[in-house]
Short mmCIF file of C-alpha atoms in Angstrom, two decimals:
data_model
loop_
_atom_site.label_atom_id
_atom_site.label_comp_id
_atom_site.label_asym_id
_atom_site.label_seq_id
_atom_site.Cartn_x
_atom_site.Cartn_y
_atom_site.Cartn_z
CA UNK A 221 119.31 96.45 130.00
CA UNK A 222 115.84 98.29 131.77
CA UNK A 223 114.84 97.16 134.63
CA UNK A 224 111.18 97.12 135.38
CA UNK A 225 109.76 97.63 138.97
CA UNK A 226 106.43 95.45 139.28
CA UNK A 227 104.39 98.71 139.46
CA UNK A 228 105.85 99.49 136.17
CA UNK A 229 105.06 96.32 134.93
CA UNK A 230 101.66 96.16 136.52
CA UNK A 231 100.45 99.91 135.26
CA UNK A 232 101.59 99.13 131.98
CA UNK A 233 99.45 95.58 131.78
CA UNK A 234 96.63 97.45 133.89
CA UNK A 235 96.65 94.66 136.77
CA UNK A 236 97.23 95.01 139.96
CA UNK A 237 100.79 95.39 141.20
CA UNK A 238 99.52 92.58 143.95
CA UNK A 239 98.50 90.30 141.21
CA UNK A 240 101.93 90.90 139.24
CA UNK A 241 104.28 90.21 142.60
CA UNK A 242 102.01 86.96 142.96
CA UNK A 243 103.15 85.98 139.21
CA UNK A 244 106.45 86.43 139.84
CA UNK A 245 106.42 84.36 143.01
CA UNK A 246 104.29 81.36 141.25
CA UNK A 247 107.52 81.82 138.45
CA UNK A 248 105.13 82.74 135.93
CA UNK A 249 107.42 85.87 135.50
CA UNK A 250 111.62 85.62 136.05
CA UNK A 251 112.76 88.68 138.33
CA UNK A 252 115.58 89.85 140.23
CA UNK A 253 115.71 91.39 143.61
CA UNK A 254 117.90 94.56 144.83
CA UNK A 255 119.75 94.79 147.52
CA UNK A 256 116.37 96.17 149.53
CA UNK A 257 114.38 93.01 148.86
CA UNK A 258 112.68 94.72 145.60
CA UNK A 259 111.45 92.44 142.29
CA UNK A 260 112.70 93.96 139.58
CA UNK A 261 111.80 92.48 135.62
CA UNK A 262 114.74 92.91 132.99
CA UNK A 263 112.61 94.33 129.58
CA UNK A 264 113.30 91.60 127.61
CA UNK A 265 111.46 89.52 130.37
CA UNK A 266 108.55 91.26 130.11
CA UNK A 267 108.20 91.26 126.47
CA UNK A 268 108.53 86.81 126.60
CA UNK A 269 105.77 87.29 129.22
CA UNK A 270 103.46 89.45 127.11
CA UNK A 271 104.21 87.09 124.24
CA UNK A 272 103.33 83.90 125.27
CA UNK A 273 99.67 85.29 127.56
CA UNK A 274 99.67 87.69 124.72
CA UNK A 275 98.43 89.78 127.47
CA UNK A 276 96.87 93.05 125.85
CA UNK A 277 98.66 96.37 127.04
CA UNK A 278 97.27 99.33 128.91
CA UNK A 279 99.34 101.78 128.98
CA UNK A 280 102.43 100.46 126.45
CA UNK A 281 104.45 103.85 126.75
CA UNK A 282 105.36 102.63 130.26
CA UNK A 283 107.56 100.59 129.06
CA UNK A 284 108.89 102.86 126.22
CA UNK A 285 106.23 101.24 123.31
CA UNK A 286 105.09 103.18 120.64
CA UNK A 287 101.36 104.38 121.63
CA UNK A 288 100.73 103.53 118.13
CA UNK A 289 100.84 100.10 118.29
CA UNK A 290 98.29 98.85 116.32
CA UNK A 291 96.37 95.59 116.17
CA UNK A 292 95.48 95.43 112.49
CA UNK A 293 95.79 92.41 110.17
CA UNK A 294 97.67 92.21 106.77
CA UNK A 295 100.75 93.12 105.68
CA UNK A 296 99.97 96.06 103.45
CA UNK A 297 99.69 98.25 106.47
CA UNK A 298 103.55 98.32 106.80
CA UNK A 299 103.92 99.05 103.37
CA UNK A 300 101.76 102.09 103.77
CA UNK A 301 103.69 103.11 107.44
CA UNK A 302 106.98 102.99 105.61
CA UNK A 303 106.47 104.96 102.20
CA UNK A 304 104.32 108.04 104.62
CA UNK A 305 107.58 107.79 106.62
CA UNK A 306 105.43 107.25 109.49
CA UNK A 307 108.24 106.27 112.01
CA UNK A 308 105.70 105.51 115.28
CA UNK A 309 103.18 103.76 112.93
CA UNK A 310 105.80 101.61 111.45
CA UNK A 311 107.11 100.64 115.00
CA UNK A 312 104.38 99.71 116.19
CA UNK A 313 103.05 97.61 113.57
CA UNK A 314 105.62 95.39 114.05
CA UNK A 315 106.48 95.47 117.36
CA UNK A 316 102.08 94.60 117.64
CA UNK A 317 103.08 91.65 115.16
CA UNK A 318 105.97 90.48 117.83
CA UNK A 319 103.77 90.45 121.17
CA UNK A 320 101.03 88.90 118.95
CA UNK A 321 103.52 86.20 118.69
CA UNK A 322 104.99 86.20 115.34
CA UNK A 323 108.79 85.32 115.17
CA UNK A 324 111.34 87.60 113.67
CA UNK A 325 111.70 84.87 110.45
CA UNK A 326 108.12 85.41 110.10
CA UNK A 327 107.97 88.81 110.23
CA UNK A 328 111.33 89.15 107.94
CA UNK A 329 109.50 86.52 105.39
CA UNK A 330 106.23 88.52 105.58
CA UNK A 331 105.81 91.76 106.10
CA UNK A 332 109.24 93.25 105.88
CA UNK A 333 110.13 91.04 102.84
CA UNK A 334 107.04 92.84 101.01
CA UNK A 335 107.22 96.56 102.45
CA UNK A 336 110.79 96.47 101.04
CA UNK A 337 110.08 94.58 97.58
CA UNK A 338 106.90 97.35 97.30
CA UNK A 339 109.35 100.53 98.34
CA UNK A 340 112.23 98.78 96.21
CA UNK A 341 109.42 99.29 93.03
CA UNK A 342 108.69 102.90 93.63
CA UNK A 343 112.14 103.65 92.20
CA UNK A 344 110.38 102.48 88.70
CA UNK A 345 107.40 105.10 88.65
CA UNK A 346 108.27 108.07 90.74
CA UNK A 347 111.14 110.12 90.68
CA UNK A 348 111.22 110.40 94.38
CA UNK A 349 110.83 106.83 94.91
CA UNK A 350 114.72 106.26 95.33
CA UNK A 351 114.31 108.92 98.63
CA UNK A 352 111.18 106.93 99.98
CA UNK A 353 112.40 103.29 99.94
CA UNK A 354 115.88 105.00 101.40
CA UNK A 355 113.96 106.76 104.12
CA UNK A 356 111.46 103.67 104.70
CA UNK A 357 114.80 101.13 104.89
CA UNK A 358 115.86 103.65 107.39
CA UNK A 359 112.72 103.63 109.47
CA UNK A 360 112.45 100.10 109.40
CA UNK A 361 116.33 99.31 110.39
CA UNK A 362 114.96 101.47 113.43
CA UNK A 363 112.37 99.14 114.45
CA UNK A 364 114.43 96.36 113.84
CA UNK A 365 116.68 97.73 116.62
CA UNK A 366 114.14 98.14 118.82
CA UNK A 367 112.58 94.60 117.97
CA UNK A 368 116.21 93.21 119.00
CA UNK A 369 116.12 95.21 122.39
CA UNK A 370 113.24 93.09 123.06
CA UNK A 371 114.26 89.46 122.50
CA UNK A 372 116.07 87.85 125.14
CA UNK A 373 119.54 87.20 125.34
CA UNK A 374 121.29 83.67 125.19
CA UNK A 375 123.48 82.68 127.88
CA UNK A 376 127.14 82.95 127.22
CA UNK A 377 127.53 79.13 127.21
CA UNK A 378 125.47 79.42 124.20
CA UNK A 379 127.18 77.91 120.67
CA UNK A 380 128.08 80.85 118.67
CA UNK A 381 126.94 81.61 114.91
CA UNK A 382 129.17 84.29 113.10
CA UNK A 383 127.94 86.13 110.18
CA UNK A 384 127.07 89.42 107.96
CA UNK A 385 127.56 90.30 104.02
CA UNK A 386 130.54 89.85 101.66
CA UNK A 387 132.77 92.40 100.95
CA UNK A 388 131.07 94.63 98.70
CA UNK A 389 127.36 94.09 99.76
CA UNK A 390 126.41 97.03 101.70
CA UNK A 391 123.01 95.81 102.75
CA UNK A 392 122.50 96.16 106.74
CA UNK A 393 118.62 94.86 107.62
CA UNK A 394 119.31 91.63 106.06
CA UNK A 395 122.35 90.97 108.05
CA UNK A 396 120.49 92.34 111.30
CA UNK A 397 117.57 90.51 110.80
CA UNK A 398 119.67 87.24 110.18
CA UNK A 399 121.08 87.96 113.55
CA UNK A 400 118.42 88.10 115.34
CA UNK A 401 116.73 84.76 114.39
CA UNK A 402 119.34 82.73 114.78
CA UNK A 403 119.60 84.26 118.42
CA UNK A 404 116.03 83.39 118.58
CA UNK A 405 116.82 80.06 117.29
CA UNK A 406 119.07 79.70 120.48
CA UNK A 407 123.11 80.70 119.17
CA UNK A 408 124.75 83.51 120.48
CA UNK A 409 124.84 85.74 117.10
CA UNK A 410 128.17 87.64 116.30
CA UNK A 411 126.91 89.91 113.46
CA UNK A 412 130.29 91.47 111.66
CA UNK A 413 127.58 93.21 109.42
CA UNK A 414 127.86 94.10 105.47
CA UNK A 415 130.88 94.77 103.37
CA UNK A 416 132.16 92.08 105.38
CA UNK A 417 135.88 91.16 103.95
CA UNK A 418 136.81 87.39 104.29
CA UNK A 419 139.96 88.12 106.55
CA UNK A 420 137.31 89.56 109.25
CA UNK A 421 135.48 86.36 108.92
CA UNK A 422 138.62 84.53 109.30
CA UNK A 423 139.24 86.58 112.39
CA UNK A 424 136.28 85.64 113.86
CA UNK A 425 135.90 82.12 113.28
CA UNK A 426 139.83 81.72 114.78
CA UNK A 427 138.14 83.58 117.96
CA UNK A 428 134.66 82.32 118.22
CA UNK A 429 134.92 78.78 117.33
CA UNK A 430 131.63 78.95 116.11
CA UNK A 431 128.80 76.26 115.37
CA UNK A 432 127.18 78.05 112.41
CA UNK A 433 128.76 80.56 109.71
CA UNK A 434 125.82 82.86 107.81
CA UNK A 435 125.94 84.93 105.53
CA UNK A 436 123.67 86.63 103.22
CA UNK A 437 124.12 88.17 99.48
CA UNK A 438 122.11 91.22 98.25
CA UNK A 439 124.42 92.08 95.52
CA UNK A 440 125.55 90.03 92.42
CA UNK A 441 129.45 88.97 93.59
CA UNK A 442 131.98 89.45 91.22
CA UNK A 443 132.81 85.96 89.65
CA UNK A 444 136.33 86.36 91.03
CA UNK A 445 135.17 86.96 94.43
CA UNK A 446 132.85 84.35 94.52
CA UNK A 447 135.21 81.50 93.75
CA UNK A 448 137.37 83.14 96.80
CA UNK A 449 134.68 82.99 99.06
CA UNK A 450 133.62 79.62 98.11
CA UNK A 451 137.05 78.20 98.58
CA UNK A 452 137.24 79.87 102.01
CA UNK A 453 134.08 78.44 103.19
CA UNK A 454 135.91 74.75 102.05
CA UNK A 455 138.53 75.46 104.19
CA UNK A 456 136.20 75.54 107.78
CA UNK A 457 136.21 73.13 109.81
CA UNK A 458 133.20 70.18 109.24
CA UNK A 459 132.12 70.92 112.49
CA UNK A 460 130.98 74.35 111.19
CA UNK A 461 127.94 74.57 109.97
CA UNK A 462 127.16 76.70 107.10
CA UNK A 463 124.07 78.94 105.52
CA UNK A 464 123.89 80.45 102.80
CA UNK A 465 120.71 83.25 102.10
CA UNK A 466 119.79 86.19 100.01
CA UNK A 467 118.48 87.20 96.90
CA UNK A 468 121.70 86.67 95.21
CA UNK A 469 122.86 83.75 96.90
CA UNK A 470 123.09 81.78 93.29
CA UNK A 471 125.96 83.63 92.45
CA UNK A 472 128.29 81.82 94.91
CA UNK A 473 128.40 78.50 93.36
CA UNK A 474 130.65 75.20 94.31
CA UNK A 475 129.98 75.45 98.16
CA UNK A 476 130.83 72.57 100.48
CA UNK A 477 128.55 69.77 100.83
CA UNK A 478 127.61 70.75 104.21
CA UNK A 479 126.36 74.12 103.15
CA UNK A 480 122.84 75.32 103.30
CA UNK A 481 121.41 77.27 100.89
CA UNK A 482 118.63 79.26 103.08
CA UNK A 483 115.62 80.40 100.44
CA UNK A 484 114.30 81.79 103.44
CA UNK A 485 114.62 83.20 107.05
CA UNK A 486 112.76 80.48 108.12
CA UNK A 487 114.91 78.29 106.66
CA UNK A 488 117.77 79.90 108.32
CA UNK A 489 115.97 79.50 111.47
CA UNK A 490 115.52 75.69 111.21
CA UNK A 491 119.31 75.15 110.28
CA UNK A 492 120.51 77.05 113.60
CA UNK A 493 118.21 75.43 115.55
CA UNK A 494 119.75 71.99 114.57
CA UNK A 495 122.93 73.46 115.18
CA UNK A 496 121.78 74.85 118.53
#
């Protein structure tokens, strides 16, 4: 985890380093000291604080920010970042979207949800559409990870949701992005990923003990492994709380009463914050 120092943090705003040590005092902004009496401000920190003054940044390579970060409204502009393969344009789209204030549901809903439905059609008229919607997933994923760098951590204490894709579905941003709201929903998020077989998730609910069990279905399940997945989720425990999501999510039928089926990431969001 970076550490800022409050001229870091200062530069990078364009304020005064007096003015930033005085927020930190008033609490406005949570630091740590070092040994030598020194504020330092964990990254993730920073980024809440940005968020929620949606203070407007000077100098945003300071704190490792794409330059590009643009302030631009729609959602087409992502679209257009992706299929160019523009990897700083793309980042800082969204990561522009996130300090604006927009939630990671929001922005998986939104923007994402259409960049990849508009790269996912280019297979249909081009014949190198199949290497621009891999090469845009790819560049997204990448922002993703950098998106998650930025949102703050729950404490350990934290009820924990477990989750990823069934064996056989090898999609990865839907399972990352699923992680990363219900973190932001307030569980600690164990993501086990896609291709996911049910003894892992076995595994990890014997470990975890969680509150919440996700998981999320790009791919059509074979009718066999459907009934075995449904029957596995009737076998947790009713204080487990279940979610359901992804475009093929229809495919797993007979799930437990309990069960939600999530249309949406904001959807998903809701259910773990109940849970939470």
């Amino acid at each position: 985890m970076r550490l800022l120092s409050t001229r870091e943090l200062a530069d990078a705003l364009g304020v005064s380093e007096s003015s930033l040590k005085r927020w930190v005092d008033s609490g406005k902004i949570a630091a740590s000291r070092t040994e030598g009496g020194h504020r330092r401000i964990a990254l993730s920190e920073a980024m809440r604080f940005i968020r929620d003054t949606r203070a407007r940044l000077a100098r945003p390579e300071l704190l490792d920010l794409p330059i590009a970060i643009a302030r631009v409204q729609g959602t087409d502009r992502l679209t257009g970042y992706l299929r160019d393969g523009d990897s700083a344009g793309a980042r800082g789209w969204l990561i522009a979207r996130y300090l604006e204030g927009a939630t990671i549901a929001e922005l998986a809903d939104g923007p994402i949800r259409e960049a990849m439905v508009a790269l996912g059609e280019l297979w249909h008229h081009d014949d190198g559409g199949v290497f621009v919607e891999h090469r845009g997933t790819e560049i997204c994923l990448q922002a993703v990870a950098e998106l998650r760098a930025m949102t703050p951590p729950n404490p350990s204490a934290a009820p924990v949701a477990i989750g990823g894709g069934p064996a056989g579905d090898p999609y990865l941003l839907a399972t990352q992005l699923a992680a990363m709201v219900v973190t932001e929903a307030g569980l600690r998020a164990v993501n086990l990923g896609p291709d996911t077989p049910i003894i892992a998730f076995s595994h990890a609910v014997a470990e975890y003990r969680p509150r919440l069990v996700w998981m999320s279905i790009s791919t059509a399940l074979a009718p066999a492994r459907a009934r075995s997945l449904s029957r596995w989720l009737d076998t947790l425990p009713s204080s487990i709380g279940i979610a359901i999501g992804g475009p093929q999510a229809r495919t797993l039928a007979n799930l437990p009463e309990r069960a939600v089926r999530a249309t949406s990431m904001v959807e998903l969001a809701a259910t773990a914050r109940r849970l939470a």
